[in-house]
PDB file of N, CA, C and O in Angstrom:
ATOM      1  N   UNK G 239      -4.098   6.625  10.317  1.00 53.00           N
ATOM      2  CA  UNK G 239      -5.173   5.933   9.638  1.00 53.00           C
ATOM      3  C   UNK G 239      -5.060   6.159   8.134  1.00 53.00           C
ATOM      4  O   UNK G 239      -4.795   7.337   7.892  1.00 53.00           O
ATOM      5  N   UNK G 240      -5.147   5.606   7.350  1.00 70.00           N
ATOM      6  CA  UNK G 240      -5.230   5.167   5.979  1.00 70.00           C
ATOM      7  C   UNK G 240      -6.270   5.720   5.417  1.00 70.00           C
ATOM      8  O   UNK G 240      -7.343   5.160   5.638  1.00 70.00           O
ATOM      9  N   UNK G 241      -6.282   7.245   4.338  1.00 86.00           N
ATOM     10  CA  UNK G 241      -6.816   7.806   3.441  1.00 86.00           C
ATOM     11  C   UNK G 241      -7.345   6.959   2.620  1.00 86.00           C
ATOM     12  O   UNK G 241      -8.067   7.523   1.798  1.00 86.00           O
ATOM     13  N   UNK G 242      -7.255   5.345   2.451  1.00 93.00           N
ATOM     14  CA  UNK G 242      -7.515   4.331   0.777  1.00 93.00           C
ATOM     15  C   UNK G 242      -8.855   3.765   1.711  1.00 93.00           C
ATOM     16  O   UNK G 242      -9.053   3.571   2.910  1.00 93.00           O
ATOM     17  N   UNK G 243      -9.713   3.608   0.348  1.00 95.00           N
ATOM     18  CA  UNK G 243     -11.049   3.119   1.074  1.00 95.00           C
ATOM     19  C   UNK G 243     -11.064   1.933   1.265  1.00 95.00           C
ATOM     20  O   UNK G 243     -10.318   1.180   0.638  1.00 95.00           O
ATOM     21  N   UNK G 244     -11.922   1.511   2.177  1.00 95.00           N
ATOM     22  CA  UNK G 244     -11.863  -0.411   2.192  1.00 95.00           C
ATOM     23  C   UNK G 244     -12.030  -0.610   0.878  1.00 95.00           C
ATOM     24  O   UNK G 244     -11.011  -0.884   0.245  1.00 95.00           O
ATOM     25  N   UNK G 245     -13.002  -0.548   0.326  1.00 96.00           N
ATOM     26  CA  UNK G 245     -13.011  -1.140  -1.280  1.00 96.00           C
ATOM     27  C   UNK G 245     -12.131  -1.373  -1.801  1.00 96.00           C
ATOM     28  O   UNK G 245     -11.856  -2.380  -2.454  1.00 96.00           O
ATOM     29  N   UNK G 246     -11.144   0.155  -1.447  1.00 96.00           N
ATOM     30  CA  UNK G 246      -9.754  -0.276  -2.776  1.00 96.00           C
ATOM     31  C   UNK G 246      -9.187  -0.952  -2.126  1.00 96.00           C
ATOM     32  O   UNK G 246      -8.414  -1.517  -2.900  1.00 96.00           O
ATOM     33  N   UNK G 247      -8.889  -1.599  -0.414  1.00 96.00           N
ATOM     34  CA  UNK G 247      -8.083  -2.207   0.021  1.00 96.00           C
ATOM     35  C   UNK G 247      -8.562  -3.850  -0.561  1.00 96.00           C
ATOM     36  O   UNK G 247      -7.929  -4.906  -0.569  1.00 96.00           O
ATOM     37  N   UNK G 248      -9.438  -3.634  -0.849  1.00 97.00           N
ATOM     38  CA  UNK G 248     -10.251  -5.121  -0.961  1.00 97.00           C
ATOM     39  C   UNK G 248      -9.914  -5.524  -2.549  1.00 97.00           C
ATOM     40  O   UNK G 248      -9.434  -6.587  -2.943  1.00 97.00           O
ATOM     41  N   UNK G 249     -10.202  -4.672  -3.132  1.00 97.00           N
ATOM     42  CA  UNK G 249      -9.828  -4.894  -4.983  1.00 97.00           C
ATOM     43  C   UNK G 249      -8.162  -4.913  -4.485  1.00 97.00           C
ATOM     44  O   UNK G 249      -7.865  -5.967  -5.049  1.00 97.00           O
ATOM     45  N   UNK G 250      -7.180  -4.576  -3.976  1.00 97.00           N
ATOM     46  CA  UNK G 250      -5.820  -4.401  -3.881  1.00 97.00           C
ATOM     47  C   UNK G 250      -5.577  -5.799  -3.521  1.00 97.00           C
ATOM     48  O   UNK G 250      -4.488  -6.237  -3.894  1.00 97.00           O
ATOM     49  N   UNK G 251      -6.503  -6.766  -2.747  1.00 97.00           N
ATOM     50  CA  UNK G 251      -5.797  -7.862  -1.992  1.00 97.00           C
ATOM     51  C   UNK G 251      -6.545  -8.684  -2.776  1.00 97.00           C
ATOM     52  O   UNK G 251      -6.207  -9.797  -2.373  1.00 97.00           O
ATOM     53  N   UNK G 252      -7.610  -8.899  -3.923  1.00 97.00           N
ATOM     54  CA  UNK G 252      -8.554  -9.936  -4.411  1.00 97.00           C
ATOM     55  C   UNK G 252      -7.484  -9.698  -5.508  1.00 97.00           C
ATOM     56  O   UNK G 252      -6.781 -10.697  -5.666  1.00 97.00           O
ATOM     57  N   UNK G 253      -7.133  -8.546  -6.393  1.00 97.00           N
ATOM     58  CA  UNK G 253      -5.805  -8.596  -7.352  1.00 97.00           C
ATOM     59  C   UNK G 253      -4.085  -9.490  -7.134  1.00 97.00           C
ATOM     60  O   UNK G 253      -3.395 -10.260  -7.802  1.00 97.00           O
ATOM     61  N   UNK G 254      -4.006  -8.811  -5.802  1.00 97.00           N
ATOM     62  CA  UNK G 254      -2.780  -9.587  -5.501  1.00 97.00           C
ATOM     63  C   UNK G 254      -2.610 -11.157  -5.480  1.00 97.00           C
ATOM     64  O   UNK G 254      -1.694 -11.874  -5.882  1.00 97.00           O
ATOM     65  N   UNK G 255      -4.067 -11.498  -4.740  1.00 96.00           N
ATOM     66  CA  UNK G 255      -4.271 -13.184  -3.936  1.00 96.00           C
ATOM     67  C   UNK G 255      -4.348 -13.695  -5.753  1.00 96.00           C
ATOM     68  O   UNK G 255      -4.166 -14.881  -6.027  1.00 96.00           O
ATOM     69  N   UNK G 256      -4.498 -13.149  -6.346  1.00 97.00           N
ATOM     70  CA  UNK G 256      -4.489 -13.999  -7.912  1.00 97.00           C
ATOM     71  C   UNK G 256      -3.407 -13.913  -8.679  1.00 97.00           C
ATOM     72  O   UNK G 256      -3.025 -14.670  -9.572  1.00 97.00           O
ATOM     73  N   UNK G 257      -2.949 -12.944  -8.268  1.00 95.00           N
ATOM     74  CA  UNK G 257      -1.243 -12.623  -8.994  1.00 95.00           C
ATOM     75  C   UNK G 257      -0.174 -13.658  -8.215  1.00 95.00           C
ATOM     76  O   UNK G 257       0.718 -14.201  -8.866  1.00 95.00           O
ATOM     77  N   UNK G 258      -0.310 -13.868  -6.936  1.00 95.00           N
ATOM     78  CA  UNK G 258       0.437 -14.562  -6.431  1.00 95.00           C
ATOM     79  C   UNK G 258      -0.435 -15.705  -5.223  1.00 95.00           C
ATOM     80  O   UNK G 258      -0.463 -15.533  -4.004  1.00 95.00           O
ATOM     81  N   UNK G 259      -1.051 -16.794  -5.947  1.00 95.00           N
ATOM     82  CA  UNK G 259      -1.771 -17.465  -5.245  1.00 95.00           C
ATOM     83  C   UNK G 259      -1.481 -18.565  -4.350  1.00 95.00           C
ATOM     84  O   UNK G 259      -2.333 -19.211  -3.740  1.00 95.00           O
ATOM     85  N   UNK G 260      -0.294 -18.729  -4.309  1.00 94.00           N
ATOM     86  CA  UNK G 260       0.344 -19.975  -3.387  1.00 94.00           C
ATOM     87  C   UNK G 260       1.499 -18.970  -2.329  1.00 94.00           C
ATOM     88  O   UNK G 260       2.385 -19.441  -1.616  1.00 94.00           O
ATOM     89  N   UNK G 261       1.248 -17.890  -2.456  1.00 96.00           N
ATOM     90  CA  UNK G 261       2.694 -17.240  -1.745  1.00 96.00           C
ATOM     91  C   UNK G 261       1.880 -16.394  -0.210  1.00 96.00           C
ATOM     92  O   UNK G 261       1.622 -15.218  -0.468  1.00 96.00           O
ATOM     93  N   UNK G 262       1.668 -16.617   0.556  1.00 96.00           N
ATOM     94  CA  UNK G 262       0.292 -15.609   1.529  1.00 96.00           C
ATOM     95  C   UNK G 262       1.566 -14.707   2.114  1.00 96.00           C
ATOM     96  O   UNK G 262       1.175 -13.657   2.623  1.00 96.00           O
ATOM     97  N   UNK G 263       2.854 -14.879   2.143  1.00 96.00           N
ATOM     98  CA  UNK G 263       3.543 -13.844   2.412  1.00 96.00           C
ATOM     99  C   UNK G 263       4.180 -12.669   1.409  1.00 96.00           C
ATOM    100  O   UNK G 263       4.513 -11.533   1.748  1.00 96.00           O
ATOM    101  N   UNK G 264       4.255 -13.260   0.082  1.00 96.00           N
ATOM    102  CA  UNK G 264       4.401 -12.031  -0.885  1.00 96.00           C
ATOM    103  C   UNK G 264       3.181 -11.583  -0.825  1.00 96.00           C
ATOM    104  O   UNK G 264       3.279 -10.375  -0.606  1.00 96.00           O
ATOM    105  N   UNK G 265       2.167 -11.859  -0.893  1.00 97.00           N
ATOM    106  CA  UNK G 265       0.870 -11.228  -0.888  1.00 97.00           C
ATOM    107  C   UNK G 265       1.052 -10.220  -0.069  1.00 97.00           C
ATOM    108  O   UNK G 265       1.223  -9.060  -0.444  1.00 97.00           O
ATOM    109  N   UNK G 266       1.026 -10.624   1.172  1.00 97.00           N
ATOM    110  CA  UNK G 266       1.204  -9.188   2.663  1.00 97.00           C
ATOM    111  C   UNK G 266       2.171  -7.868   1.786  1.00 97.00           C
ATOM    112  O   UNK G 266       2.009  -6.656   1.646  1.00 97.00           O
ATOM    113  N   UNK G 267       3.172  -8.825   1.344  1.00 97.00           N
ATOM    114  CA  UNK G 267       4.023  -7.655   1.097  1.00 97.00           C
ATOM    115  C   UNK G 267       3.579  -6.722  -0.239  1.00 97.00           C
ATOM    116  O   UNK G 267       3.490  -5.495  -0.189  1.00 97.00           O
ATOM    117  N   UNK G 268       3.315  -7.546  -1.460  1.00 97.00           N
ATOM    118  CA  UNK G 268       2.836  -6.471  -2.221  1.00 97.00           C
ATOM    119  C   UNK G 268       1.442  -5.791  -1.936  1.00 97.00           C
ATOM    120  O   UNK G 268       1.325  -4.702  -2.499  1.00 97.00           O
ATOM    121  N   UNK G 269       0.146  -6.275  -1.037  1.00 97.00           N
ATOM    122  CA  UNK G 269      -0.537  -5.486  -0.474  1.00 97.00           C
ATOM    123  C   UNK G 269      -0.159  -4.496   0.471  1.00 97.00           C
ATOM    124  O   UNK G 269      -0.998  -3.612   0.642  1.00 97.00           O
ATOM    125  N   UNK G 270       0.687  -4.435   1.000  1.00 96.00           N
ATOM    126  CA  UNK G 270       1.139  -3.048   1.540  1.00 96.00           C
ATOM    127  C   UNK G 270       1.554  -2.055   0.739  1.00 96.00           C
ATOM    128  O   UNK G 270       1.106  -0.909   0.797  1.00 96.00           O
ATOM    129  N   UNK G 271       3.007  -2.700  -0.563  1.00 96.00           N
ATOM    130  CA  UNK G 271       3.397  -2.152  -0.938  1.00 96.00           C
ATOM    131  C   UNK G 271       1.979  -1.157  -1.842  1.00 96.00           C
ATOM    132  O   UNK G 271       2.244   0.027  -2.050  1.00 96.00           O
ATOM    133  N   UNK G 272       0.965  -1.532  -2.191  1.00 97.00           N
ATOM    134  CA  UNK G 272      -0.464  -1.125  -3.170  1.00 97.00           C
ATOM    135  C   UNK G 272      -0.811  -0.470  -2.513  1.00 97.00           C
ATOM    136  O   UNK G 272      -1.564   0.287  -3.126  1.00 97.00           O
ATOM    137  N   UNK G 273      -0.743  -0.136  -1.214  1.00 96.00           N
ATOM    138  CA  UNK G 273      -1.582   0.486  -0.428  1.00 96.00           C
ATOM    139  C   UNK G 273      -1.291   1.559  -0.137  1.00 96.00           C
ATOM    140  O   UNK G 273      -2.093   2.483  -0.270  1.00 96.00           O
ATOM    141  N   UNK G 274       0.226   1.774   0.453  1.00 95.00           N
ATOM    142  CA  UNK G 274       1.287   2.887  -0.076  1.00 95.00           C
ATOM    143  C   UNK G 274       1.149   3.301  -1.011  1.00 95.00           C
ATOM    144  O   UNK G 274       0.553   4.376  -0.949  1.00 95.00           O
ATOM    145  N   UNK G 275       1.458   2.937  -2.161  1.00 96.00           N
ATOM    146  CA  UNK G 275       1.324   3.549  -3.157  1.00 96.00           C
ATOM    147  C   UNK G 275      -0.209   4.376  -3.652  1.00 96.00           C
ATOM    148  O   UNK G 275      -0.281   5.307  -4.454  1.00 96.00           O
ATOM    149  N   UNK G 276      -1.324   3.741  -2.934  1.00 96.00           N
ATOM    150  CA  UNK G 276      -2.570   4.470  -3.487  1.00 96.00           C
ATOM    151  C   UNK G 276      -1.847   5.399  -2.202  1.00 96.00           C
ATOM    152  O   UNK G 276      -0.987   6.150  -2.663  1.00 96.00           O
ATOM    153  N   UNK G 277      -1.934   5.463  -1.364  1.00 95.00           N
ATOM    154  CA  UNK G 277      -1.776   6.843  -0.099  1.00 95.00           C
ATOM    155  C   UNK G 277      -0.806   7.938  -0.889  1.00 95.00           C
ATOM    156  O   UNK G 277      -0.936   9.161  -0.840  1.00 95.00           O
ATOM    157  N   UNK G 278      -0.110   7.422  -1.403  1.00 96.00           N
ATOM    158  CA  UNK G 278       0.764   8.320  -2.159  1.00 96.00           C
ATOM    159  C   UNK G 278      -0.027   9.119  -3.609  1.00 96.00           C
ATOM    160  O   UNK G 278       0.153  10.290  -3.945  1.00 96.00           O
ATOM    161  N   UNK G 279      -0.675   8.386  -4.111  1.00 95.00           N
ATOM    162  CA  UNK G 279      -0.868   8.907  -5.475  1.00 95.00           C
ATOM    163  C   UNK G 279      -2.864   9.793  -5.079  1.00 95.00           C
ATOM    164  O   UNK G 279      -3.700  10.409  -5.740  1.00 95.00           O
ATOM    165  N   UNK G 280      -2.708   9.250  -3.513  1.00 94.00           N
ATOM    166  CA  UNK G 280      -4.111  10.702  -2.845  1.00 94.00           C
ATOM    167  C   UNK G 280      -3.378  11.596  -2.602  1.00 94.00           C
ATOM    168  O   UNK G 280      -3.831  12.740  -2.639  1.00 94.00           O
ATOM    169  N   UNK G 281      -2.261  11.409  -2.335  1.00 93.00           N
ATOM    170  CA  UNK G 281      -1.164  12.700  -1.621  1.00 93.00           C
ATOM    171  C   UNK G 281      -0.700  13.895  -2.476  1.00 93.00           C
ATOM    172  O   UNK G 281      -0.237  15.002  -2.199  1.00 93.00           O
ATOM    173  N   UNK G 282      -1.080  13.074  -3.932  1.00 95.00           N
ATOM    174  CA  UNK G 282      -0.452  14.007  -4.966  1.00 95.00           C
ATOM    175  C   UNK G 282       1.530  13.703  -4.990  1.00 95.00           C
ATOM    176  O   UNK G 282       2.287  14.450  -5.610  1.00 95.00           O
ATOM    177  N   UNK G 283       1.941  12.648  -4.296  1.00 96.00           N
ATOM    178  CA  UNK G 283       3.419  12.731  -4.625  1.00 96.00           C
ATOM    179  C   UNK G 283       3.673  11.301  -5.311  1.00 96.00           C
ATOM    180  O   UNK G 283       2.700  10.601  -5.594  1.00 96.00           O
ATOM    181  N   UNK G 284       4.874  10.904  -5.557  1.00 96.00           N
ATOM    182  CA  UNK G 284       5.249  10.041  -5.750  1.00 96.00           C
ATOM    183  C   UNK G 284       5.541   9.104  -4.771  1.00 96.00           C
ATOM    184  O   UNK G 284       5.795   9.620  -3.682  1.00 96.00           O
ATOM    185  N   UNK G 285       5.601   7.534  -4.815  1.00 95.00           N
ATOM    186  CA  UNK G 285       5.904   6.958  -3.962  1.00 95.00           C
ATOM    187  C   UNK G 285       6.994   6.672  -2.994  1.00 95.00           C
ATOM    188  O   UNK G 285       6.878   6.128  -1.896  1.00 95.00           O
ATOM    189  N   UNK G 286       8.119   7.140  -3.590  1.00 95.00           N
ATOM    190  CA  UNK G 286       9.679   7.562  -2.784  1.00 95.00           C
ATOM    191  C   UNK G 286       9.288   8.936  -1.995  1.00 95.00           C
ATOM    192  O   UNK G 286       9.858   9.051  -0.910  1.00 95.00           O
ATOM    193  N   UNK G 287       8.491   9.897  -2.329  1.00 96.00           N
ATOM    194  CA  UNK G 287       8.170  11.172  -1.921  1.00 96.00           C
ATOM    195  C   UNK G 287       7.286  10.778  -0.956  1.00 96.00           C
ATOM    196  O   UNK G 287       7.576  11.041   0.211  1.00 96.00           O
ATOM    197  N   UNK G 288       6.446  10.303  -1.156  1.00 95.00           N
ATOM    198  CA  UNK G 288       5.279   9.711   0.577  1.00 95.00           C
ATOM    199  C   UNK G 288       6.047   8.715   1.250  1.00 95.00           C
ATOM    200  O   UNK G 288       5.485   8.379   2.293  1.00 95.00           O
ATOM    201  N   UNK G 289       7.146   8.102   1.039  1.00 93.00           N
ATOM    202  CA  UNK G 289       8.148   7.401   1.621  1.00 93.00           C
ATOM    203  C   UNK G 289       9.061   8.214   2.442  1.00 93.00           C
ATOM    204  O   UNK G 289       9.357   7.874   3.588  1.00 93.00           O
ATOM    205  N   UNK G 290       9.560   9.388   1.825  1.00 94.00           N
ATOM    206  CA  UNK G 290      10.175  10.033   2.959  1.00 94.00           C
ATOM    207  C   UNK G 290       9.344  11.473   3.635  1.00 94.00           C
ATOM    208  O   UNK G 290       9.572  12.269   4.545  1.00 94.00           O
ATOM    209  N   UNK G 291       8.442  11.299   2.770  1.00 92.00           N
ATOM    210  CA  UNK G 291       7.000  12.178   4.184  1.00 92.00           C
ATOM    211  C   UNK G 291       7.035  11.288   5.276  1.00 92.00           C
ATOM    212  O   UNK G 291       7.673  11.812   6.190  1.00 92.00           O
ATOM    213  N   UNK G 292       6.604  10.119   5.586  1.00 89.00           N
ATOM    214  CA  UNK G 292       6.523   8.747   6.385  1.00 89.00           C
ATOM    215  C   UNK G 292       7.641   9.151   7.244  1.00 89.00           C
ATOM    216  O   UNK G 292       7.464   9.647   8.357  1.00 89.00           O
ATOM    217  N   UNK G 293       8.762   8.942   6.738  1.00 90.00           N
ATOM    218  CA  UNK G 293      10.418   8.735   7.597  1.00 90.00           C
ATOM    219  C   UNK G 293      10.272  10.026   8.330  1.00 90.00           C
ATOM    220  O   UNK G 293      10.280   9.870   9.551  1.00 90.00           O
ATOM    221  N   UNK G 294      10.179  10.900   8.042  1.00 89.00           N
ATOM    222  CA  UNK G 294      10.115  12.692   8.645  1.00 89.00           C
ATOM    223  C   UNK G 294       9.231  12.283   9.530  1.00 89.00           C
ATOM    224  O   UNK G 294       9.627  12.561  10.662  1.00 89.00           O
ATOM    225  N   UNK G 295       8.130  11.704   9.525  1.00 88.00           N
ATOM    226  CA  UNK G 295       7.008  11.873  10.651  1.00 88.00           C
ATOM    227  C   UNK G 295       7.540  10.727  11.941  1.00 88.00           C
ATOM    228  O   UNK G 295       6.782  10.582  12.900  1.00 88.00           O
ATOM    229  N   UNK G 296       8.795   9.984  11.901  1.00 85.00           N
ATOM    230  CA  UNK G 296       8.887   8.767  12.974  1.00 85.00           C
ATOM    231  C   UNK G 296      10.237   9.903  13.464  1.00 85.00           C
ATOM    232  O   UNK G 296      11.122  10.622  13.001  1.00 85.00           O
ATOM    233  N   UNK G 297       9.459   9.312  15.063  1.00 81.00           N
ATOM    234  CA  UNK G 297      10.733  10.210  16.061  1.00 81.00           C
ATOM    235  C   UNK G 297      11.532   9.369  16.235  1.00 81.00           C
ATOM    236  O   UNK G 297      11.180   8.265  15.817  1.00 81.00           O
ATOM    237  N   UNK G 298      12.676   9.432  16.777  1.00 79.00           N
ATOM    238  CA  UNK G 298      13.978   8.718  16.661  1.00 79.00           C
ATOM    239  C   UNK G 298      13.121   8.778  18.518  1.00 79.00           C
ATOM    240  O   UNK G 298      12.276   9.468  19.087  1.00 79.00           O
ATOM    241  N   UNK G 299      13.995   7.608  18.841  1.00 77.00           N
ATOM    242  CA  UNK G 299      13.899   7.141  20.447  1.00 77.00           C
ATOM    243  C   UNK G 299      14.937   7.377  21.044  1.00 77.00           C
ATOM    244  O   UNK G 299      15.041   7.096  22.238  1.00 77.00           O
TER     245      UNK G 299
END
């Protein structure tokens, strides 16, 4: 579950939908990418650094 509050998820996707207003799939993508990045910068690391916190936590099958 996601440490970022709805609010900021909501200011993250009302910012994006205006930065890129004809694209609803770059949107998805740079709203994730925003969202990550706030999880990261609650984490205290950098975003390559909560990127491979992430990878460490998935079990191989």
């Amino acid at each position: 579950m996601s440490k970022v509050k709805e609010k900021d998820i909501e200011e993250i996707r009302r910012a994006v939908e205006k930065e890129f207003p004809d694209d609803p799939a770059l949107q998805q993508v740079h709203i994730a990418r925003k969202i990550i990045a706030k999880e990261a910068q609650l984490e205290g690391v950098s975003f390559f650094e909560y990127l491979k916190l992430l990878g460490k936590q998935v079990k191989p099958v």
